[in-house]
Tab-separated table of C-alpha atoms in Angstrom:
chain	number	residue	atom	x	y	z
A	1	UNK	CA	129.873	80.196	96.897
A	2	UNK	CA	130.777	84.016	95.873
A	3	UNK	CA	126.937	85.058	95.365
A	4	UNK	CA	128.953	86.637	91.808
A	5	UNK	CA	126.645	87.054	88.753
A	6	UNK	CA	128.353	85.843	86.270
A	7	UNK	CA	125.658	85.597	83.601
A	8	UNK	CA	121.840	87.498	83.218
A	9	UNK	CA	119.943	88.019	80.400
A	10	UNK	CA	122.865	87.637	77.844
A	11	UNK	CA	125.076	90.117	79.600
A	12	UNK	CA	128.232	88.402	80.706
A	13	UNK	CA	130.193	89.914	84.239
A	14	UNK	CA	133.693	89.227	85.079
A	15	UNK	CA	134.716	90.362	88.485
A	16	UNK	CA	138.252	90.677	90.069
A	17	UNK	CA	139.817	88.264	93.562
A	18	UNK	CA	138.078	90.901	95.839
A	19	UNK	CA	134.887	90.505	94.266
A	20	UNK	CA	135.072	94.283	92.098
A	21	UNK	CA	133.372	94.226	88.827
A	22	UNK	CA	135.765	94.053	86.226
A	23	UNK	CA	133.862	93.455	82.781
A	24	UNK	CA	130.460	93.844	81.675
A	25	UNK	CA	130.017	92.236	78.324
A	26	UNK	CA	126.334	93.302	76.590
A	27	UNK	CA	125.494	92.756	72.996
A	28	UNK	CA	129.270	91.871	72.203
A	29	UNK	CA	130.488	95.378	73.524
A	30	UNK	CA	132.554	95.551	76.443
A	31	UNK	CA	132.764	98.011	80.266
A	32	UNK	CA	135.595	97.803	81.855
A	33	UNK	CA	135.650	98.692	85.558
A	34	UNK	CA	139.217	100.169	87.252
A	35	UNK	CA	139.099	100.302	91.111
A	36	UNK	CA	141.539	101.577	93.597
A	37	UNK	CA	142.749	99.816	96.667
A	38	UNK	CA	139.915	100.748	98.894
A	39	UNK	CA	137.078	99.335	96.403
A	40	UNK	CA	136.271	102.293	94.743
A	41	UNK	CA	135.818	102.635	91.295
A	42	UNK	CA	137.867	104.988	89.712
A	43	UNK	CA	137.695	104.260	85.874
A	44	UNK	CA	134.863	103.292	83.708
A	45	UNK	CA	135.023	102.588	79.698
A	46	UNK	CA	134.035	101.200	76.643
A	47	UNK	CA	134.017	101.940	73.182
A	48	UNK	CA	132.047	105.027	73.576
A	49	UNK	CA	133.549	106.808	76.555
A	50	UNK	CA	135.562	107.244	79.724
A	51	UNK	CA	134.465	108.197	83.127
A	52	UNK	CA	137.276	109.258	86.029
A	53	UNK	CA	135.848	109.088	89.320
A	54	UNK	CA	137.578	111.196	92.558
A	55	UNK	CA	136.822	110.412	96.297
A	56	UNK	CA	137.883	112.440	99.198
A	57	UNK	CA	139.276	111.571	102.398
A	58	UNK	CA	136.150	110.019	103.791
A	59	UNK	CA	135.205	107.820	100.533
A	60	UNK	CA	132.773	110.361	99.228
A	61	UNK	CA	132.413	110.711	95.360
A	62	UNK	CA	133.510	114.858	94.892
A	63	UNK	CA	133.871	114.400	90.592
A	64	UNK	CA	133.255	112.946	88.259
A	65	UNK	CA	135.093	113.302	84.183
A	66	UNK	CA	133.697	112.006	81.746
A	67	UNK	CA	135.203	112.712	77.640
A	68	UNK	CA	133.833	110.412	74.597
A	69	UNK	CA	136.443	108.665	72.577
A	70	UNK	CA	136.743	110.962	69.853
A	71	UNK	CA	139.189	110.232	67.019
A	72	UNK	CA	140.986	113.618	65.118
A	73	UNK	CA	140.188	113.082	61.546
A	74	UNK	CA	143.594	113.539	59.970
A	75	UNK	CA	141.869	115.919	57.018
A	76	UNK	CA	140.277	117.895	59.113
A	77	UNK	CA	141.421	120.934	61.088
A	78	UNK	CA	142.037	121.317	64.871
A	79	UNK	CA	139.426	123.751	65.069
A	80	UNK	CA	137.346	121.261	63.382
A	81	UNK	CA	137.851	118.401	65.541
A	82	UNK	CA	137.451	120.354	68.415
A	83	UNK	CA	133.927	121.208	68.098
A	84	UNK	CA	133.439	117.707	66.546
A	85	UNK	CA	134.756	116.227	69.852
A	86	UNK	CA	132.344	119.051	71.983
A	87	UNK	CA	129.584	117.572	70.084
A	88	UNK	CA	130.137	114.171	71.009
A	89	UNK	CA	130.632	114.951	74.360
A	90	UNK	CA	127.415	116.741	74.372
A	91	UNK	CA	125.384	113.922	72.685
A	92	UNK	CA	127.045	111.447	75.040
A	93	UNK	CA	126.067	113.421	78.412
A	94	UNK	CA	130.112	113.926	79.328
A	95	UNK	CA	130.929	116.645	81.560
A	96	UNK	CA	133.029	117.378	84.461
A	97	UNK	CA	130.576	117.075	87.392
A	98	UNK	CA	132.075	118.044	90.886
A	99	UNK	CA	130.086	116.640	94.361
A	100	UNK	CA	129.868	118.778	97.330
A	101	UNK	CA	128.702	117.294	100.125
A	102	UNK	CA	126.854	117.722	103.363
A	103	UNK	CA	127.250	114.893	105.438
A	104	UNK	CA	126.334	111.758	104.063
A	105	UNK	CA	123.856	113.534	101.149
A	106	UNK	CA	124.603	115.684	98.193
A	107	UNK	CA	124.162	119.464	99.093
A	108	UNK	CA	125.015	120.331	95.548
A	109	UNK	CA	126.491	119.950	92.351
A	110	UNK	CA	128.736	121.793	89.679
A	111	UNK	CA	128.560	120.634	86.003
A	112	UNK	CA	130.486	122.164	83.500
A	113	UNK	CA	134.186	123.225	81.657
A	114	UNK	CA	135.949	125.886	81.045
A	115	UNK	CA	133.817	128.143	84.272
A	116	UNK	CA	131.219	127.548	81.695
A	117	UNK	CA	128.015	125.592	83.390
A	118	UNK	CA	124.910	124.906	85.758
A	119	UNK	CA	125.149	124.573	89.493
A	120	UNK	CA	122.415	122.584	90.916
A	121	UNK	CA	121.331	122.627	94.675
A	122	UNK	CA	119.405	119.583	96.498
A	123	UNK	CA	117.088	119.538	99.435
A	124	UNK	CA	116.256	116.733	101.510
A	125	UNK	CA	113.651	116.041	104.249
A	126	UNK	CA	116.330	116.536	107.586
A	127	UNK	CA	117.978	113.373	108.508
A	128	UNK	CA	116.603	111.489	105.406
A	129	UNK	CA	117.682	110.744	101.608
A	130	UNK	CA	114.041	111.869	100.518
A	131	UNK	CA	114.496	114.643	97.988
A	132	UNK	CA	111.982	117.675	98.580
A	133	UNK	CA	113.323	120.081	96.184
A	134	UNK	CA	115.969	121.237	93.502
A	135	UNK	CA	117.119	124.468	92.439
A	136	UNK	CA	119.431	125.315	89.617
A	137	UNK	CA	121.852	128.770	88.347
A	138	UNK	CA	123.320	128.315	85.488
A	139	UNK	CA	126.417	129.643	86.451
A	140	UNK	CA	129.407	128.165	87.937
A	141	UNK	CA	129.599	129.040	91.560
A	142	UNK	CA	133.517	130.522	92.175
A	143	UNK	CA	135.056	128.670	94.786
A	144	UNK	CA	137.241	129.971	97.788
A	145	UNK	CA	140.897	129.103	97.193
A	146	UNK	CA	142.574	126.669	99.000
A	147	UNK	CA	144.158	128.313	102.582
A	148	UNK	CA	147.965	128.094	103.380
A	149	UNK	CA	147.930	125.847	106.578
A	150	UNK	CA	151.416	126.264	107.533
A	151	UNK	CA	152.268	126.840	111.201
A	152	UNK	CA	151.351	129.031	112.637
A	153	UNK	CA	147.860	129.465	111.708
A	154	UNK	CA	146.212	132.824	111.126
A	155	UNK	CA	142.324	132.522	111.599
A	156	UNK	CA	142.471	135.938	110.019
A	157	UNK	CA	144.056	134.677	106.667
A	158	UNK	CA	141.910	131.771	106.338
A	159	UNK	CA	139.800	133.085	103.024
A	160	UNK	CA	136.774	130.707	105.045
A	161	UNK	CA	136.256	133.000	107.723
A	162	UNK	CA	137.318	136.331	105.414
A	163	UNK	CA	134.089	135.599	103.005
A	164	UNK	CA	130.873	136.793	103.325
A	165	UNK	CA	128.158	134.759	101.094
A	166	UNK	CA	125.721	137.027	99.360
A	167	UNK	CA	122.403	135.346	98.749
A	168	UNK	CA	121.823	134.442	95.094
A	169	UNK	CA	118.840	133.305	93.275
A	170	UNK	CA	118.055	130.432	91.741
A	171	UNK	CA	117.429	130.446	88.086
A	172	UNK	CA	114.988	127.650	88.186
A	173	UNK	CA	113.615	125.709	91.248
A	174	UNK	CA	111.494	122.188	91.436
A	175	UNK	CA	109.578	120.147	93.113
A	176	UNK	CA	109.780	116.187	94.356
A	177	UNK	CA	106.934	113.982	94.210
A	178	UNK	CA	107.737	111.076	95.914
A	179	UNK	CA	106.159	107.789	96.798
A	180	UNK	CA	105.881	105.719	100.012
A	181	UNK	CA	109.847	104.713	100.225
A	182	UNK	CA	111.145	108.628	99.137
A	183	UNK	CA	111.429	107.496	95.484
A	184	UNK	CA	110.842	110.493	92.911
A	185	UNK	CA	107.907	109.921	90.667
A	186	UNK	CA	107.512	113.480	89.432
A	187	UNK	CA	109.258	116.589	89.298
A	188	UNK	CA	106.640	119.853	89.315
A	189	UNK	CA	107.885	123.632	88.622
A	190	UNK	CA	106.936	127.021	90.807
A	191	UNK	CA	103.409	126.841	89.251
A	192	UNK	CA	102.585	123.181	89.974
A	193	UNK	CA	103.211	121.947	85.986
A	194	UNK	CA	104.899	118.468	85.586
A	195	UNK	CA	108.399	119.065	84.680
A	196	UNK	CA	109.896	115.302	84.983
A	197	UNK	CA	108.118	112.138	85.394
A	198	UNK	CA	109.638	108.627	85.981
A	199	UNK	CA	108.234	104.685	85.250
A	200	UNK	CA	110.485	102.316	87.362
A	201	UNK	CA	110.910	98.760	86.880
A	202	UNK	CA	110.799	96.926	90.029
A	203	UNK	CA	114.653	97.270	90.712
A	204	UNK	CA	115.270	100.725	89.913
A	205	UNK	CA	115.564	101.250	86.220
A	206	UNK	CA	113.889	104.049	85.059
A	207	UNK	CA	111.945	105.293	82.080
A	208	UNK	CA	112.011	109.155	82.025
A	209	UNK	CA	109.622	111.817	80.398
A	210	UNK	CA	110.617	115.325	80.937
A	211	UNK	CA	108.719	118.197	78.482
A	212	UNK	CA	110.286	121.047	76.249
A	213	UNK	CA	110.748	123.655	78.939
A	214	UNK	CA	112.259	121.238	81.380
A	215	UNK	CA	114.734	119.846	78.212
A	216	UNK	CA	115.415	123.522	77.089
A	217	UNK	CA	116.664	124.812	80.942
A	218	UNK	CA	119.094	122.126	80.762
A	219	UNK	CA	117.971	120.453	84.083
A	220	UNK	CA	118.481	116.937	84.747
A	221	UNK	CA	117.235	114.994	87.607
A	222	UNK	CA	120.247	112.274	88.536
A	223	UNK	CA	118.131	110.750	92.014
A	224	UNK	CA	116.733	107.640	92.294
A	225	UNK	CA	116.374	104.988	95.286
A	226	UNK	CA	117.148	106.470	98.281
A	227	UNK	CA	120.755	107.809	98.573
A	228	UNK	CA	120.816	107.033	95.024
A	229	UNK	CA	122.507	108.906	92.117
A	230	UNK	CA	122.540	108.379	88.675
A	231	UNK	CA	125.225	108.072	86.281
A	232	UNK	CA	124.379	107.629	82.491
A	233	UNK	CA	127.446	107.124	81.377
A	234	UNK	CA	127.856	103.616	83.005
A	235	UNK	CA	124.366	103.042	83.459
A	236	UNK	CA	125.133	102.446	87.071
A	237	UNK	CA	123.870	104.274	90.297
A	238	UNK	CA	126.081	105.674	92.759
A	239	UNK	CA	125.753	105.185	96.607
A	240	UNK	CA	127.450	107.008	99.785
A	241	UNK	CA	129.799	103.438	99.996
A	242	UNK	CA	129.125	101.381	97.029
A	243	UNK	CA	127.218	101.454	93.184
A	244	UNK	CA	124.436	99.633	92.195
A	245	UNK	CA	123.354	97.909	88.969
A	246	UNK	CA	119.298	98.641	88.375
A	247	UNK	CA	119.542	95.931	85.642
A	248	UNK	CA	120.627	93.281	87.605
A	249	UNK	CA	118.525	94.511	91.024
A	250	UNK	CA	122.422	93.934	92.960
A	251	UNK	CA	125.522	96.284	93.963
A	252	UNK	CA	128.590	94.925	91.860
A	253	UNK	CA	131.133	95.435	94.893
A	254	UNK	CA	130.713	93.210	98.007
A	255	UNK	CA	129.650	95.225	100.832
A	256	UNK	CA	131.837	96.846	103.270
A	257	UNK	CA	130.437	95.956	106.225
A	258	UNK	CA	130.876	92.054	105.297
A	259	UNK	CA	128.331	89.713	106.802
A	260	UNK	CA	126.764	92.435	108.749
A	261	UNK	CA	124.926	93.284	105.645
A	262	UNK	CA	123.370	90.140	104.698
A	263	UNK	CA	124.550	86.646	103.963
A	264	UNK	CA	124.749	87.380	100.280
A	265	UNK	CA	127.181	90.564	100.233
A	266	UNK	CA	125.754	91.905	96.451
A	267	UNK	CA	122.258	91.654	97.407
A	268	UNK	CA	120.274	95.094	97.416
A	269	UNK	CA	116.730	94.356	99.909
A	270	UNK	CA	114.578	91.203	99.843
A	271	UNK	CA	112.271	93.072	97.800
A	272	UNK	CA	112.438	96.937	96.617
A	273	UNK	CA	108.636	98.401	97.297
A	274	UNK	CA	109.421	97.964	100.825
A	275	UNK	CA	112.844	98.072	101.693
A	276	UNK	CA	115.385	100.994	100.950
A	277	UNK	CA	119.819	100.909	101.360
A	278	UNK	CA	120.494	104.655	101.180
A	279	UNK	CA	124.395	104.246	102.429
A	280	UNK	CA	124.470	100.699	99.912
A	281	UNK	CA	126.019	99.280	103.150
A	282	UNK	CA	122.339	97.691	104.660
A	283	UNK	CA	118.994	97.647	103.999
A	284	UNK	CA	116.001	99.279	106.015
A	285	UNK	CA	112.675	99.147	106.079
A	286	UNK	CA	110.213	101.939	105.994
A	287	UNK	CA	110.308	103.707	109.886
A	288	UNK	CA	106.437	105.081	110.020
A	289	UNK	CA	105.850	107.121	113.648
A	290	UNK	CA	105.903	104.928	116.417
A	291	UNK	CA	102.470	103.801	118.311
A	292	UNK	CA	103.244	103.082	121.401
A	293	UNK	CA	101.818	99.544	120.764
A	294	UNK	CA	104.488	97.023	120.785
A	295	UNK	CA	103.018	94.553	118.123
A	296	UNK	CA	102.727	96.864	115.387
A	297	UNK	CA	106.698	99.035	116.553
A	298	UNK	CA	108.579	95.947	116.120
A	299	UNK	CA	107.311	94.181	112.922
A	300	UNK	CA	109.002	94.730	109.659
A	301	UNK	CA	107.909	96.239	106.957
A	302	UNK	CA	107.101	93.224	105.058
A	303	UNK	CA	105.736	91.008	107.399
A	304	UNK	CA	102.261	89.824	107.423
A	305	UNK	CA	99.101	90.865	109.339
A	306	UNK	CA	98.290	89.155	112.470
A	307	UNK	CA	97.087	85.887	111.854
A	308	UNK	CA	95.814	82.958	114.010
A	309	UNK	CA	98.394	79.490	113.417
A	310	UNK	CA	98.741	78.141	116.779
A	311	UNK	CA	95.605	76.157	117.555
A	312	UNK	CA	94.337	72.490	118.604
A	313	UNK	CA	90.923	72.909	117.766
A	314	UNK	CA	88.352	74.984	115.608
A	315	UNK	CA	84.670	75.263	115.922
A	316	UNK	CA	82.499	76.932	113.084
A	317	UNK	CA	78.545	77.549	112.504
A	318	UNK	CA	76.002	80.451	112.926
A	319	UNK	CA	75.866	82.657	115.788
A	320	UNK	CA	72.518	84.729	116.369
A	321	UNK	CA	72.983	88.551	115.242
A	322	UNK	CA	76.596	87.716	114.395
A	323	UNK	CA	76.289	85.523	111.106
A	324	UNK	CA	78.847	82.360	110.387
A	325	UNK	CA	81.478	82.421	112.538
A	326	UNK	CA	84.984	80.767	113.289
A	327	UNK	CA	86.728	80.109	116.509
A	328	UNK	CA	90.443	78.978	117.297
A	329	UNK	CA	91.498	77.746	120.529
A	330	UNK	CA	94.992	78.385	121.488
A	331	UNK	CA	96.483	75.401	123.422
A	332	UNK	CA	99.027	78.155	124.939
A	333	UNK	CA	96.336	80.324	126.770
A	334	UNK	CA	92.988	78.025	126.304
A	335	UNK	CA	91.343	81.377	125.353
A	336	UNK	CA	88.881	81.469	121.680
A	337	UNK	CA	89.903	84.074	118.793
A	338	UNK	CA	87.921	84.665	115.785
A	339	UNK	CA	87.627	87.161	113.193
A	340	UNK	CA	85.200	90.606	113.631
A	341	UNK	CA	82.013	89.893	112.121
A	342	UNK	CA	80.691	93.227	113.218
A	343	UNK	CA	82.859	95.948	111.790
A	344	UNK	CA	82.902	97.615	114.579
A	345	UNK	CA	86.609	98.783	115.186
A	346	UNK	CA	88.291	95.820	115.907
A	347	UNK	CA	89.708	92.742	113.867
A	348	UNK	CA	89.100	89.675	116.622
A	349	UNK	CA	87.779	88.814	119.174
A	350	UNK	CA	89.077	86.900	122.679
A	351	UNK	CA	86.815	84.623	124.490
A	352	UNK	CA	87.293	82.440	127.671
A	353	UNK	CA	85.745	78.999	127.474
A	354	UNK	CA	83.237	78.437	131.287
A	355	UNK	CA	82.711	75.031	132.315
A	356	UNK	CA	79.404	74.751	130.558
A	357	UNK	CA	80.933	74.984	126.814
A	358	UNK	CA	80.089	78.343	126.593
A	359	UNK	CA	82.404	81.216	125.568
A	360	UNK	CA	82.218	84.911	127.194
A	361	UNK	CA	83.665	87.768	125.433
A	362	UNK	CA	87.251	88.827	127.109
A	363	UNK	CA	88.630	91.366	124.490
A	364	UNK	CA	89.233	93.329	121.371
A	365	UNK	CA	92.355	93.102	119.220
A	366	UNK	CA	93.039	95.206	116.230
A	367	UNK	CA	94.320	93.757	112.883
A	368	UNK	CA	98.741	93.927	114.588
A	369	UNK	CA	97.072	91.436	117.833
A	370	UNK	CA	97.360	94.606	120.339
A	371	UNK	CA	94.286	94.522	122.266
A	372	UNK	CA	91.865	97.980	121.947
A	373	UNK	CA	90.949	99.876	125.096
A	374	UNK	CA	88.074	100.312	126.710
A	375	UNK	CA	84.803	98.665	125.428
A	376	UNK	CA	84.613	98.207	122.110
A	377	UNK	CA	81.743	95.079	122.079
A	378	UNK	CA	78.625	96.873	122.642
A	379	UNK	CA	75.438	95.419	123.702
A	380	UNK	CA	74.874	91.679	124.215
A	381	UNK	CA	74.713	89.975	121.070
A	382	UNK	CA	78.295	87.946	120.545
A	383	UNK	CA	79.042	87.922	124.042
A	384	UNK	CA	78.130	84.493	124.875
A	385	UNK	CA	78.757	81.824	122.620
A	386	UNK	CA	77.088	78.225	122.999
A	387	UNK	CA	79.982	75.622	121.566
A	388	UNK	CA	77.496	72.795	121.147
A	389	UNK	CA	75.747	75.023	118.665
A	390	UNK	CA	78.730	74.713	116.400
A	391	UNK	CA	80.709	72.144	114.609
A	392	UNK	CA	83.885	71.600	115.974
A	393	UNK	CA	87.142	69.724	114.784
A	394	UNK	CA	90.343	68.838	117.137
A	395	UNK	CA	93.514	70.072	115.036
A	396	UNK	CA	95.683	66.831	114.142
């Protein structure tokens, strides 16, 4: 078993011996996929257009090419194809896009030809892939030429320590709205107004809205799932180690990190409204601000409430001041839990079971099983609980 998809909703994948997808066959037109010896893609195409991708020495993306397959009309001029073939290329979204990095995130991004384009700037929350802002010149930011490195070196040569930035403002700056997992749902301007919205399907594939103003500046807005960036041209988006297919909810490489990742190397998270892969090499879940309280530190992020399913018998029936009760005897402990009645703080109660078949209060737990502090049962009613008042059933 190869966990490939070879077939999904009449699109039909062929992959290479390593696992790399090589063919993506939708509505009887063809992608082809070319990808280098370290599994990264490096070629995209189809009938429409071509994509080059560039990686540097640690595997990050730093450009991206893209030209549409445009065809000189032998009748026409070269003056006239030319700006036939620059308006395909700007109806298609192709560009030369070049990545500069900071770390493992994008720090920013130059898009244009000819020192003709936009440079756009991201901000992230520190140590995260949640987007907090964006800000955009539309200018091409000149970039410092390459040093001579020959021996010996001359610290006072090297053009990085001979430049001195001067501070430049941005042309236009936005917002990030995000949700619970650091997802961008809107995009809002200096004066709060809704520049970019997004609909996602469950997987990642998004619908997006953007008005005039925000269509006239030329601004785009490329993120998506954590980590994620996206690239039109291949409908695909583009993780720190790996891309991933929003259509099909999986990464069409194997991961990197083999089984470490999960048993099925293509799959993305057990279920995307909880779990995030910024680096496409394993999932998370979300990381909320620790407690202190073990129970509720170490579950996942899609795991259930606390719930009673270890017990050999349950009594039931009307307690005094309380109201209809149920009680669960764990055969581990011998102690009584049963769900709060009195909205008081807590989600169950612990009771100890006397000789006499009656139960006295012990404890509080909240709704993770941690028991509360201090004394949350006030006054007497619930405190003692007669068990031959109730109807009770051994477990079988």
């Amino acid at each position: 078993m190869d966990n490939v998809l070879r077939s999904y909703c009449g699109t039909q994948y062929r992959y290479d011996e390593r696992g790399n997808l090589l063919e993506r066959i939708e509505n009887g037109k063809a992608g082809k996929f070319t990808w280098d010896l370290y599994d990264r893609l490096r070629r995209y195409e189809d009938d429409r257009l071509v994509v080059e991708f560039g990686y540097d020495a640690l595997g990050r993306r730093v450009y991206k090419d893209s030209r549409s397959k445009y065809r000189n009309r032998v009748q026409a001029g070269p003056v006239w194809n030319e700006n036939a073939r620059r308006a395909l290329d700007e109806q298609l979204g192709c560009n030369l896009t070049l990545f500069i990095w900071d770390g493992d995130t994008l720090a920013f991004e130059q898009r244009g030809r000819d020192g003709k384009g936009q440079t756009t700037h991201y901000v992230f929350e520190p140590g995260t892939f949640v987007p907090v802002a964006q800000g955009v010149m539309n200018h091409i930011e000149e970039m410092l030429r390459q040093p001579n490195y020959h021996f010996p070196y001359d610290i006072d040569r090297d053009p990085v320590w001979q430049h001195k930035p001067t501070p430049k403002p941005f042309d236009a700056l936005v917002w990030y709205q995000c949700d619970h997992l650091g997802i961008p749902m809107e995009v809002t301007d200096a004066n709060a107004k809704i520049a970019w919205t997004a609909i996602y399907e469950a997987w990642g594939t998004a619908k997006e809205n953007g008005n005039k103003q925000a269509d006239l500046s030329g601004m785009h807005y490329p993120l998506r799932f954590q980590g994620q960036y996206f690239d039109p041209e291949a409908v695909l988006h583009y993780s720190r180690y790996r891309y991933y297919d929003p259509f099909q909810g999986r990464f069409i490489t194997r991961d990197p990190i083999g089984l470490y990742g999960d048993i099925n190397s293509y799959t993305y998270a057990p279920n995307p409204i909880e779990w995030t892969d910024p680096l496409g090499l394993s999932r998370t879940g979300r990381t909320p601000p620790p407690t202190g309280k073990k129970n509720i530190d170490n579950r996942t992020c899609c795991a259930e409430k606390w719930i009673i399913q270890r017990y050999d018998k349950r009594c039931s029936g009307h307690v005094p001041g309380v109201g209809n009760v149920s009680l669960y005897r764990d055969p581990k402990d011998g102690n009584w839990y049963s769900p709060d009645k009195t909205e008081h703080g807590s989600s169950w109660k612990v009771f100890t079971e006397s000789r006499n078949s009656t139960l006295e209060w012990l404890a509080d737990l909240n709704e993770h099983g941690d028991m509360l502090t201090g004394k949350k049962h006030k006054g007497p009613t619930g405190r003692q609980i007669d068990l031959k008042s109730l109807k009770c059933q051994e477990k079988k």
